[in-house]
Amino acid sequence: MTRIAAIDQGTTSTRALVAGDGTAAIAASVVHGQHYPEAGRVEHDPEELLASIRTCLDAAGPIDAIGIDNQGESCLAWDDATGRAISPVIVWQDSRTSDTIERLKAEGAEALTLERAGLPLDPYFSASKLGWIMENVAEARPLAAAGRLRLGTTDAFFLDRLAGGFGTDVTTASRTSLLNLASGQWDPDLCALFGVPIEALPPVRPTVAAHGAIRLAGRDVPVTASVVDQQAALYGHGCRRPGDIKVTFGTGAFVLAVTGDVILRAPERGLLPTVAWSTAEGITYALDGGVYTAGSAMDWAKRLGLFSDYAEIDGFTGPSAIERGIAFVPALAGLACPHWRRDAAGLFLGLTLEAGPLDLARAVMEGVALRTAEVVEAMAERMPLSDAISIDGGMARNSYFCGFLAHALGREVVAPGAGELTVLGTAALAGAGDGLALAGAGPDRRYRPSGDAGPARRRFAEAIDLAKRWGR
């Protein structure tokens, strides 16, 4: 029996899933630190992330192949000769390059990034972060001059240090703003725009490919798949045909819809073409839209004391908060698709003396659902979508949230019982095959829309407009 270890190296933790004979189980999970050295800056310790992957692999037992999914836009620099990181991991949430992005926008550079990479100018993507490293990390330019500098997203660092396979896959590369989507290779003009030396970047490989081998218990175990976490989740949801769509509710809400062999561009709606995966059969593309704060908004509400246990906010009854005039715009880190306004502010609206903490917590949940509905609506304007939307992540476990989301979307919402769909997708891509289910997984939960969400959607649109005008 072939045993596959899938590593999910996420924003807050690293997990290992072991799959074999059609079943799968989580073998280990390691939480790692979040570092906030200054306002707007979010960092990880590269060595801590490597150690967490090693710990998870050691817990997996004997395995025959490895798949790794990564955070996507998080990136760093290191020394080719020693493997030593010369910068922290600059996390996808980090906004330190906002001024650079605004300058490039003012110079009209966004036309180039939209044409070549399919992405707007935003500090969310890796390119400006890598350019920041070149300008601000003292060792970067001397190492580049010596031909020893390596720049890349976290997957390239992991593969280089652990597997001797310096490289990145095309899904991760498509999230940098440096990849030419049509060619599937680094674009010299984009690299020049951001001040990133193209020769320091990793080779771009297919998602399913030979990515090196990791020495475990005296054996070299091949890494057979490397992929961005959200694309792994798309695969894990079973989305294969154009129009298949999923939403993962983690730190943010990540919406992806398969577009097949078509690069679908919709910059006027803030939607991003991206690579879903690449195999021997070729590249499959997707359309991407996101909400910056989803689960992180709920964690923020909990820290404020609006609720103390997630069970408290699972069984709301009666009219929704927004139907009672209470709304929350979860723009705590700005607004992503379809607005792309980093300067927008989070807002509570409609508060009265009767509003209690749980009313506010309910409004936060509804705000995430209504923001997600904005993204899905923008996608539906550009392509036919499947009738049902598959969701996963922490908020997908909340019955009230799932029901309200179905109401806001006007579509059936399915929360698959298989669980852990990101890492299951990684395992499937690495060779474990489709149809995997987590040991002890329950049945799918289905939520059908009820009532007319038009009034709530229109009220929320007013709140969004205020959030953009309030700004920061």
mmCIF file of N, CA and C in Angstrom, residues 324-438:
data_model
loop_
_atom_site.group_PDB
_atom_site.id
_atom_site.type_symbol
_atom_site.label_atom_id
_atom_site.label_comp_id
_atom_site.label_asym_id
_atom_site.label_seq_id
_atom_site.Cartn_x
_atom_site.Cartn_y
_atom_site.Cartn_z
ATOM 1 N N ARG A 324 -32.409 43.694 11.393
ATOM 2 C CA ARG A 324 -32.748 44.565 12.519
ATOM 3 C C ARG A 324 -31.945 45.859 12.484
ATOM 4 N N GLY A 325 -31.243 46.093 11.373
ATOM 5 C CA GLY A 325 -30.548 47.364 11.185
ATOM 6 C C GLY A 325 -29.128 47.396 11.697
ATOM 7 N N ILE A 326 -28.596 46.261 12.179
ATOM 8 C CA ILE A 326 -27.217 46.223 12.694
ATOM 9 C C ILE A 326 -26.334 45.572 11.635
ATOM 10 N N ALA A 327 -25.311 46.287 11.198
ATOM 11 C CA ALA A 327 -24.426 45.766 10.162
ATOM 12 C C ALA A 327 -22.969 45.924 10.574
ATOM 13 N N PHE A 328 -22.153 45.026 10.062
ATOM 14 C CA PHE A 328 -20.704 45.127 10.267
ATOM 15 C C PHE A 328 -20.013 44.893 8.938
ATOM 16 N N VAL A 329 -19.097 45.785 8.577
ATOM 17 C CA VAL A 329 -18.265 45.609 7.383
ATOM 18 C C VAL A 329 -16.906 45.094 7.849
ATOM 19 N N PRO A 330 -16.525 43.854 7.475
ATOM 20 C CA PRO A 330 -15.288 43.270 7.986
ATOM 21 C C PRO A 330 -14.043 43.738 7.235
ATOM 22 N N ALA A 331 -13.907 45.069 7.110
ATOM 23 C CA ALA A 331 -12.766 45.638 6.389
ATOM 24 C C ALA A 331 -11.628 45.949 7.351
ATOM 25 N N LEU A 332 -11.331 45.010 8.234
ATOM 26 C CA LEU A 332 -10.328 45.246 9.269
ATOM 27 C C LEU A 332 -8.923 45.311 8.702
ATOM 28 N N ALA A 333 -8.734 44.806 7.483
ATOM 29 C CA ALA A 333 -7.461 44.953 6.760
ATOM 30 C C ALA A 333 -7.725 45.517 5.373
ATOM 31 N N GLY A 334 -8.826 46.266 5.234
ATOM 32 C CA GLY A 334 -9.222 46.788 3.943
ATOM 33 C C GLY A 334 -10.197 45.860 3.236
ATOM 34 N N LEU A 335 -10.535 46.211 2.007
ATOM 35 C CA LEU A 335 -11.471 45.428 1.199
ATOM 36 C C LEU A 335 -10.739 44.853 -0.006
ATOM 37 N N ALA A 336 -10.843 43.551 -0.203
ATOM 38 C CA ALA A 336 -10.287 42.918 -1.394
ATOM 39 C C ALA A 336 -11.369 42.906 -2.479
ATOM 40 N N CYS A 337 -11.501 41.812 -3.215
ATOM 41 C CA CYS A 337 -12.447 41.711 -4.327
ATOM 42 C C CYS A 337 -13.877 42.035 -3.850
ATOM 43 N N PRO A 338 -14.677 42.754 -4.621
ATOM 44 C CA PRO A 338 -14.364 43.365 -5.922
ATOM 45 C C PRO A 338 -13.902 44.815 -5.815
ATOM 46 N N HIS A 339 -13.543 45.264 -4.601
ATOM 47 C CA HIS A 339 -13.261 46.674 -4.383
ATOM 48 C C HIS A 339 -11.770 47.004 -4.452
ATOM 49 N N TRP A 340 -10.924 46.151 -3.858
ATOM 50 C CA TRP A 340 -9.485 46.368 -3.784
ATOM 51 C C TRP A 340 -9.181 47.758 -3.229
ATOM 52 N N ARG A 341 -9.648 47.960 -1.971
ATOM 53 C CA ARG A 341 -9.412 49.221 -1.279
ATOM 54 C C ARG A 341 -8.777 48.921 0.072
ATOM 55 N N ARG A 342 -7.463 49.020 0.125
ATOM 56 C CA ARG A 342 -6.750 48.791 1.383
ATOM 57 C C ARG A 342 -7.075 49.866 2.414
ATOM 58 N N ASP A 343 -7.518 51.042 1.953
ATOM 59 C CA ASP A 343 -7.755 52.142 2.872
ATOM 60 C C ASP A 343 -9.148 52.109 3.485
ATOM 61 N N ALA A 344 -9.996 51.171 3.083
ATOM 62 C CA ALA A 344 -11.334 51.073 3.681
ATOM 63 C C ALA A 344 -11.223 50.637 5.138
ATOM 64 N N ALA A 345 -12.217 51.043 5.932
ATOM 65 C CA ALA A 345 -12.171 50.771 7.375
ATOM 66 C C ALA A 345 -13.315 49.852 7.789
ATOM 67 N N GLY A 346 -13.063 49.019 8.779
ATOM 68 C CA GLY A 346 -14.122 48.212 9.366
ATOM 69 C C GLY A 346 -15.106 49.100 10.107
ATOM 70 N N LEU A 347 -16.407 48.778 9.983
ATOM 71 C CA LEU A 347 -17.430 49.624 10.599
ATOM 72 C C LEU A 347 -18.543 48.789 11.226
ATOM 73 N N PHE A 348 -19.012 49.188 12.406
ATOM 74 C CA PHE A 348 -20.304 48.775 12.946
ATOM 75 C C PHE A 348 -21.297 49.892 12.653
ATOM 76 N N LEU A 349 -22.491 49.516 12.245
ATOM 77 C CA LEU A 349 -23.527 50.504 11.950
ATOM 78 C C LEU A 349 -24.847 50.073 12.579
ATOM 79 N N GLY A 350 -25.677 51.062 12.918
ATOM 80 C CA GLY A 350 -27.012 50.776 13.413
ATOM 81 C C GLY A 350 -27.085 50.388 14.871
ATOM 82 N N LEU A 351 -26.095 50.775 15.681
ATOM 83 C CA LEU A 351 -26.086 50.385 17.088
ATOM 84 C C LEU A 351 -27.065 51.239 17.900
ATOM 85 N N THR A 352 -27.734 50.580 18.829
ATOM 86 C CA THR A 352 -28.638 51.249 19.762
ATOM 87 C C THR A 352 -28.337 50.736 21.164
ATOM 88 N N LEU A 353 -29.000 51.306 22.149
ATOM 89 C CA LEU A 353 -28.786 50.846 23.528
ATOM 90 C C LEU A 353 -29.234 49.402 23.718
ATOM 91 N N GLU A 354 -30.111 48.917 22.840
ATOM 92 C CA GLU A 354 -30.602 47.544 22.971
ATOM 93 C C GLU A 354 -29.612 46.515 22.415
ATOM 94 N N ALA A 355 -28.647 46.949 21.625
ATOM 95 C CA ALA A 355 -27.706 46.013 21.000
ATOM 96 C C ALA A 355 -26.757 45.438 22.042
ATOM 97 N N GLY A 356 -26.685 44.105 22.095
ATOM 98 C CA GLY A 356 -25.798 43.441 23.036
ATOM 99 C C GLY A 356 -24.605 42.816 22.349
ATOM 100 N N PRO A 357 -23.670 42.259 23.117
ATOM 101 C CA PRO A 357 -22.458 41.660 22.537
ATOM 102 C C PRO A 357 -22.752 40.587 21.492
ATOM 103 N N LEU A 358 -23.735 39.723 21.738
ATOM 104 C CA LEU A 358 -24.025 38.660 20.779
ATOM 105 C C LEU A 358 -24.643 39.204 19.495
ATOM 106 N N ASP A 359 -25.375 40.316 19.596
ATOM 107 C CA ASP A 359 -25.875 40.958 18.382
ATOM 108 C C ASP A 359 -24.707 41.418 17.506
ATOM 109 N N LEU A 360 -23.685 41.958 18.155
ATOM 110 C CA LEU A 360 -22.523 42.422 17.403
ATOM 111 C C LEU A 360 -21.755 41.247 16.812
ATOM 112 N N ALA A 361 -21.604 40.177 17.583
ATOM 113 C CA ALA A 361 -20.922 38.975 17.063
ATOM 114 C C ALA A 361 -21.683 38.414 15.867
ATOM 115 N N ARG A 362 -23.011 38.428 15.963
ATOM 116 C CA ARG A 362 -23.828 37.941 14.853
ATOM 117 C C ARG A 362 -23.628 38.827 13.620
ATOM 118 N N ALA A 363 -23.543 40.117 13.824
ATOM 119 C CA ALA A 363 -23.328 41.035 12.703
ATOM 120 C C ALA A 363 -21.969 40.815 12.046
ATOM 121 N N VAL A 364 -20.951 40.482 12.838
ATOM 122 C CA VAL A 364 -19.631 40.188 12.267
ATOM 123 C C VAL A 364 -19.718 38.972 11.348
ATOM 124 N N MET A 365 -20.387 37.912 11.838
ATOM 125 C CA MET A 365 -20.550 36.710 11.024
ATOM 126 C C MET A 365 -21.296 37.017 9.731
ATOM 127 N N GLU A 366 -22.371 37.769 9.842
ATOM 128 C CA GLU A 366 -23.159 38.107 8.661
ATOM 129 C C GLU A 366 -22.357 38.977 7.690
ATOM 130 N N GLY A 367 -21.513 39.850 8.233
ATOM 131 C CA GLY A 367 -20.683 40.686 7.379
ATOM 132 C C GLY A 367 -19.729 39.874 6.519
ATOM 133 N N VAL A 368 -19.145 38.827 7.100
ATOM 134 C CA VAL A 368 -18.263 37.940 6.328
ATOM 135 C C VAL A 368 -19.064 37.246 5.226
ATOM 136 N N ALA A 369 -20.273 36.785 5.567
ATOM 137 C CA ALA A 369 -21.114 36.111 4.572
ATOM 138 C C ALA A 369 -21.502 37.066 3.445
ATOM 139 N N LEU A 370 -21.870 38.282 3.784
ATOM 140 C CA LEU A 370 -22.297 39.246 2.770
ATOM 141 C C LEU A 370 -21.130 39.695 1.898
ATOM 142 N N ARG A 371 -19.943 39.809 2.483
ATOM 143 C CA ARG A 371 -18.755 40.114 1.667
ATOM 144 C C ARG A 371 -18.466 38.957 0.711
ATOM 145 N N THR A 372 -18.612 37.731 1.185
ATOM 146 C CA THR A 372 -18.397 36.569 0.318
ATOM 147 C C THR A 372 -19.401 36.572 -0.827
ATOM 148 N N ALA A 373 -20.640 36.927 -0.523
ATOM 149 C CA ALA A 373 -21.672 36.994 -1.561
ATOM 150 C C ALA A 373 -21.312 38.025 -2.631
ATOM 151 N N GLU A 374 -20.670 39.134 -2.233
ATOM 152 C CA GLU A 374 -20.224 40.114 -3.225
ATOM 153 C C GLU A 374 -19.247 39.491 -4.217
ATOM 154 N N VAL A 375 -18.323 38.684 -3.694
ATOM 155 C CA VAL A 375 -17.316 38.061 -4.557
ATOM 156 C C VAL A 375 -17.964 37.062 -5.506
ATOM 157 N N VAL A 376 -18.843 36.210 -4.971
ATOM 158 C CA VAL A 376 -19.498 35.201 -5.803
ATOM 159 C C VAL A 376 -20.372 35.862 -6.864
ATOM 160 N N GLU A 377 -21.068 36.940 -6.497
ATOM 161 C CA GLU A 377 -21.900 37.652 -7.465
ATOM 162 C C GLU A 377 -21.037 38.200 -8.606
ATOM 163 N N ALA A 378 -19.854 38.742 -8.265
ATOM 164 C CA ALA A 378 -18.966 39.260 -9.303
ATOM 165 C C ALA A 378 -18.536 38.150 -10.254
ATOM 166 N N MET A 379 -18.272 36.956 -9.720
ATOM 167 C CA MET A 379 -17.903 35.821 -10.573
ATOM 168 C C MET A 379 -19.071 35.391 -11.460
ATOM 169 N N ALA A 380 -20.257 35.341 -10.871
ATOM 170 C CA ALA A 380 -21.435 34.883 -11.619
ATOM 171 C C ALA A 380 -21.756 35.820 -12.782
ATOM 172 N N GLU A 381 -21.339 37.085 -12.690
ATOM 173 C CA GLU A 381 -21.548 38.020 -13.793
ATOM 174 C C GLU A 381 -20.668 37.711 -15.000
ATOM 175 N N ARG A 382 -19.569 36.990 -14.757
ATOM 176 C CA ARG A 382 -18.612 36.737 -15.830
ATOM 177 C C ARG A 382 -18.620 35.305 -16.355
ATOM 178 N N MET A 383 -19.194 34.357 -15.596
ATOM 179 C CA MET A 383 -19.185 32.963 -16.031
ATOM 180 C C MET A 383 -20.295 32.199 -15.333
ATOM 181 N N PRO A 384 -20.832 31.142 -15.963
ATOM 182 C CA PRO A 384 -21.826 30.314 -15.283
ATOM 183 C C PRO A 384 -21.171 29.550 -14.127
ATOM 184 N N LEU A 385 -21.813 29.556 -12.980
ATOM 185 C CA LEU A 385 -21.310 28.837 -11.813
ATOM 186 C C LEU A 385 -22.228 27.664 -11.489
ATOM 187 N N SER A 386 -21.676 26.657 -10.832
ATOM 188 C CA SER A 386 -22.483 25.518 -10.400
ATOM 189 C C SER A 386 -23.539 25.991 -9.405
ATOM 190 N N ASP A 387 -24.650 25.266 -9.328
ATOM 191 C CA ASP A 387 -25.754 25.675 -8.463
ATOM 192 C C ASP A 387 -25.384 25.636 -6.986
ATOM 193 N N ALA A 388 -24.524 24.697 -6.609
ATOM 194 C CA ALA A 388 -24.118 24.553 -5.210
ATOM 195 C C ALA A 388 -22.683 25.023 -5.036
ATOM 196 N N ILE A 389 -22.409 25.635 -3.888
ATOM 197 C CA ILE A 389 -21.065 26.109 -3.567
ATOM 198 C C ILE A 389 -20.545 25.299 -2.385
ATOM 199 N N SER A 390 -19.368 24.724 -2.570
ATOM 200 C CA SER A 390 -18.752 23.904 -1.532
ATOM 201 C C SER A 390 -17.872 24.779 -0.648
ATOM 202 N N ILE A 391 -17.985 24.637 0.677
ATOM 203 C CA ILE A 391 -17.226 25.486 1.593
ATOM 204 C C ILE A 391 -16.499 24.642 2.624
ATOM 205 N N ASP A 392 -15.416 25.192 3.151
ATOM 206 C CA ASP A 392 -14.698 24.539 4.240
ATOM 207 C C ASP A 392 -14.034 25.606 5.093
ATOM 208 N N GLY A 393 -13.318 25.165 6.110
ATOM 209 C CA GLY A 393 -12.667 26.082 7.040
ATOM 210 C C GLY A 393 -13.442 26.206 8.333
ATOM 211 N N GLY A 394 -12.861 26.952 9.265
ATOM 212 C CA GLY A 394 -13.441 27.040 10.604
ATOM 213 C C GLY A 394 -14.861 27.544 10.636
ATOM 214 N N MET A 395 -15.186 28.586 9.863
ATOM 215 C CA MET A 395 -16.533 29.142 9.898
ATOM 216 C C MET A 395 -17.556 28.210 9.271
ATOM 217 N N ALA A 396 -17.090 27.266 8.443
ATOM 218 C CA ALA A 396 -18.010 26.303 7.828
ATOM 219 C C ALA A 396 -18.580 25.331 8.843
ATOM 220 N N ARG A 397 -18.043 25.324 10.053
ATOM 221 C CA ARG A 397 -18.588 24.452 11.102
ATOM 222 C C ARG A 397 -19.749 25.098 11.847
ATOM 223 N N ASN A 398 -19.995 26.382 11.581
ATOM 224 C CA ASN A 398 -21.045 27.113 12.289
ATOM 225 C C ASN A 398 -22.344 27.037 11.500
ATOM 226 N N SER A 399 -23.358 26.423 12.079
ATOM 227 C CA SER A 399 -24.622 26.208 11.370
ATOM 228 C C SER A 399 -25.308 27.518 10.999
ATOM 229 N N TYR A 400 -25.305 28.493 11.923
ATOM 230 C CA TYR A 400 -25.956 29.764 11.600
ATOM 231 C C TYR A 400 -25.255 30.441 10.431
ATOM 232 N N PHE A 401 -23.937 30.446 10.459
ATOM 233 C CA PHE A 401 -23.192 31.082 9.382
ATOM 234 C C PHE A 401 -23.499 30.426 8.040
ATOM 235 N N CYS A 402 -23.492 29.099 8.005
ATOM 236 C CA CYS A 402 -23.753 28.394 6.749
ATOM 237 C C CYS A 402 -25.148 28.705 6.209
ATOM 238 N N GLY A 403 -26.130 28.728 7.100
ATOM 239 C CA GLY A 403 -27.486 29.031 6.671
ATOM 240 C C GLY A 403 -27.618 30.462 6.168
ATOM 241 N N PHE A 404 -27.006 31.407 6.891
ATOM 242 C CA PHE A 404 -27.079 32.803 6.451
ATOM 243 C C PHE A 404 -26.329 32.991 5.143
ATOM 244 N N LEU A 405 -25.194 32.277 4.965
ATOM 245 C CA LEU A 405 -24.443 32.362 3.719
ATOM 246 C C LEU A 405 -25.299 31.890 2.545
ATOM 247 N N ALA A 406 -26.010 30.775 2.715
ATOM 248 C CA ALA A 406 -26.892 30.287 1.648
ATOM 249 C C ALA A 406 -27.952 31.343 1.327
ATOM 250 N N HIS A 407 -28.489 31.975 2.363
ATOM 251 C CA HIS A 407 -29.481 33.038 2.177
ATOM 252 C C HIS A 407 -28.881 34.202 1.387
ATOM 253 N N ALA A 408 -27.665 34.643 1.785
ATOM 254 C CA ALA A 408 -27.030 35.784 1.138
ATOM 255 C C ALA A 408 -26.663 35.483 -0.311
ATOM 256 N N LEU A 409 -26.246 34.236 -0.568
ATOM 257 C CA LEU A 409 -25.837 33.837 -1.916
ATOM 258 C C LEU A 409 -27.020 33.540 -2.832
ATOM 259 N N GLY A 410 -28.136 33.111 -2.237
ATOM 260 C CA GLY A 410 -29.244 32.603 -3.050
ATOM 261 C C GLY A 410 -28.877 31.304 -3.734
ATOM 262 N N ARG A 411 -27.964 30.543 -3.139
ATOM 263 C CA ARG A 411 -27.504 29.271 -3.694
ATOM 264 C C ARG A 411 -27.369 28.251 -2.563
ATOM 265 N N GLU A 412 -27.415 26.978 -2.934
ATOM 266 C CA GLU A 412 -27.180 25.939 -1.945
ATOM 267 C C GLU A 412 -25.713 25.969 -1.516
ATOM 268 N N VAL A 413 -25.502 25.800 -0.226
ATOM 269 C CA VAL A 413 -24.157 25.735 0.347
ATOM 270 C C VAL A 413 -23.938 24.319 0.874
ATOM 271 N N VAL A 414 -22.810 23.721 0.509
ATOM 272 C CA VAL A 414 -22.482 22.364 0.945
ATOM 273 C C VAL A 414 -21.203 22.417 1.766
ATOM 274 N N ALA A 415 -21.274 21.922 2.998
ATOM 275 C CA ALA A 415 -20.093 21.786 3.851
ATOM 276 C C ALA A 415 -19.725 20.309 3.875
ATOM 277 N N PRO A 416 -18.747 19.890 3.052
ATOM 278 C CA PRO A 416 -18.434 18.461 2.942
ATOM 279 C C PRO A 416 -18.009 17.855 4.273
ATOM 280 N N GLY A 417 -18.463 16.641 4.505
ATOM 281 C CA GLY A 417 -18.098 15.950 5.734
ATOM 282 C C GLY A 417 -16.692 15.404 5.718
ATOM 283 N N ALA A 418 -16.055 15.372 4.545
ATOM 284 C CA ALA A 418 -14.707 14.793 4.444
ATOM 285 C C ALA A 418 -13.718 15.533 5.332
ATOM 286 N N GLY A 419 -13.868 16.849 5.471
ATOM 287 C CA GLY A 419 -12.991 17.624 6.341
ATOM 288 C C GLY A 419 -11.584 17.770 5.790
ATOM 289 N N GLU A 420 -10.849 18.773 6.264
ATOM 290 C CA GLU A 420 -9.436 18.984 5.928
ATOM 291 C C GLU A 420 -9.204 18.940 4.414
ATOM 292 N N LEU A 421 -10.010 19.691 3.667
ATOM 293 C CA LEU A 421 -9.994 19.568 2.214
ATOM 294 C C LEU A 421 -8.729 20.116 1.580
ATOM 295 N N THR A 422 -8.080 21.085 2.211
ATOM 296 C CA THR A 422 -6.826 21.590 1.661
ATOM 297 C C THR A 422 -5.769 20.494 1.620
ATOM 298 N N VAL A 423 -5.556 19.867 2.750
ATOM 299 C CA VAL A 423 -4.501 18.850 2.807
ATOM 300 C C VAL A 423 -4.922 17.566 2.092
ATOM 301 N N LEU A 424 -6.227 17.282 2.023
ATOM 302 C CA LEU A 424 -6.689 16.147 1.214
ATOM 303 C C LEU A 424 -6.419 16.405 -0.264
ATOM 304 N N GLY A 425 -6.615 17.656 -0.705
ATOM 305 C CA GLY A 425 -6.302 17.994 -2.084
ATOM 306 C C GLY A 425 -4.826 17.854 -2.380
ATOM 307 N N THR A 426 -3.991 18.265 -1.438
ATOM 308 C CA THR A 426 -2.546 18.106 -1.601
ATOM 309 C C THR A 426 -2.169 16.637 -1.715
ATOM 310 N N ALA A 427 -2.764 15.802 -0.868
ATOM 311 C CA ALA A 427 -2.491 14.359 -0.922
ATOM 312 C C ALA A 427 -2.927 13.768 -2.252
ATOM 313 N N ALA A 428 -4.099 14.191 -2.742
ATOM 314 C CA ALA A 428 -4.596 13.670 -4.015
ATOM 315 C C ALA A 428 -3.658 14.054 -5.154
ATOM 316 N N LEU A 429 -3.194 15.294 -5.176
ATOM 317 C CA LEU A 429 -2.267 15.727 -6.214
ATOM 318 C C LEU A 429 -0.936 14.990 -6.118
ATOM 319 N N ALA A 430 -0.525 14.651 -4.895
ATOM 320 C CA ALA A 430 0.756 13.964 -4.695
ATOM 321 C C ALA A 430 0.711 12.496 -5.085
ATOM 322 N N GLY A 431 -0.493 11.972 -5.361
ATOM 323 C CA GLY A 431 -0.569 10.592 -5.827
ATOM 324 C C GLY A 431 -1.516 9.697 -5.081
ATOM 325 N N ALA A 432 -2.219 10.248 -4.063
ATOM 326 C CA ALA A 432 -3.125 9.402 -3.280
ATOM 327 C C ALA A 432 -4.450 9.162 -3.986
ATOM 328 N N GLY A 433 -4.743 9.958 -5.036
ATOM 329 C CA GLY A 433 -5.966 9.749 -5.801
ATOM 330 C C GLY A 433 -7.164 10.472 -5.220
ATOM 331 N N ASP A 434 -8.248 10.515 -5.995
ATOM 332 C CA ASP A 434 -9.472 11.179 -5.573
ATOM 333 C C ASP A 434 -10.272 10.306 -4.609
ATOM 334 N N GLY A 435 -11.276 10.942 -4.008
ATOM 335 C CA GLY A 435 -12.203 10.196 -3.158
ATOM 336 C C GLY A 435 -11.711 9.942 -1.759
ATOM 337 N N LEU A 436 -10.654 10.632 -1.343
ATOM 338 C CA LEU A 436 -10.159 10.458 0.020
ATOM 339 C C LEU A 436 -11.144 11.053 1.023
ATOM 340 N N ALA A 437 -11.242 10.433 2.156
ATOM 341 C CA ALA A 437 -12.054 10.962 3.253
ATOM 342 C C ALA A 437 -11.277 10.822 4.549
ATOM 343 N N LEU A 438 -11.392 11.827 5.387
ATOM 344 C CA LEU A 438 -10.713 11.790 6.672
ATOM 345 C C LEU A 438 -11.357 10.758 7.573
#
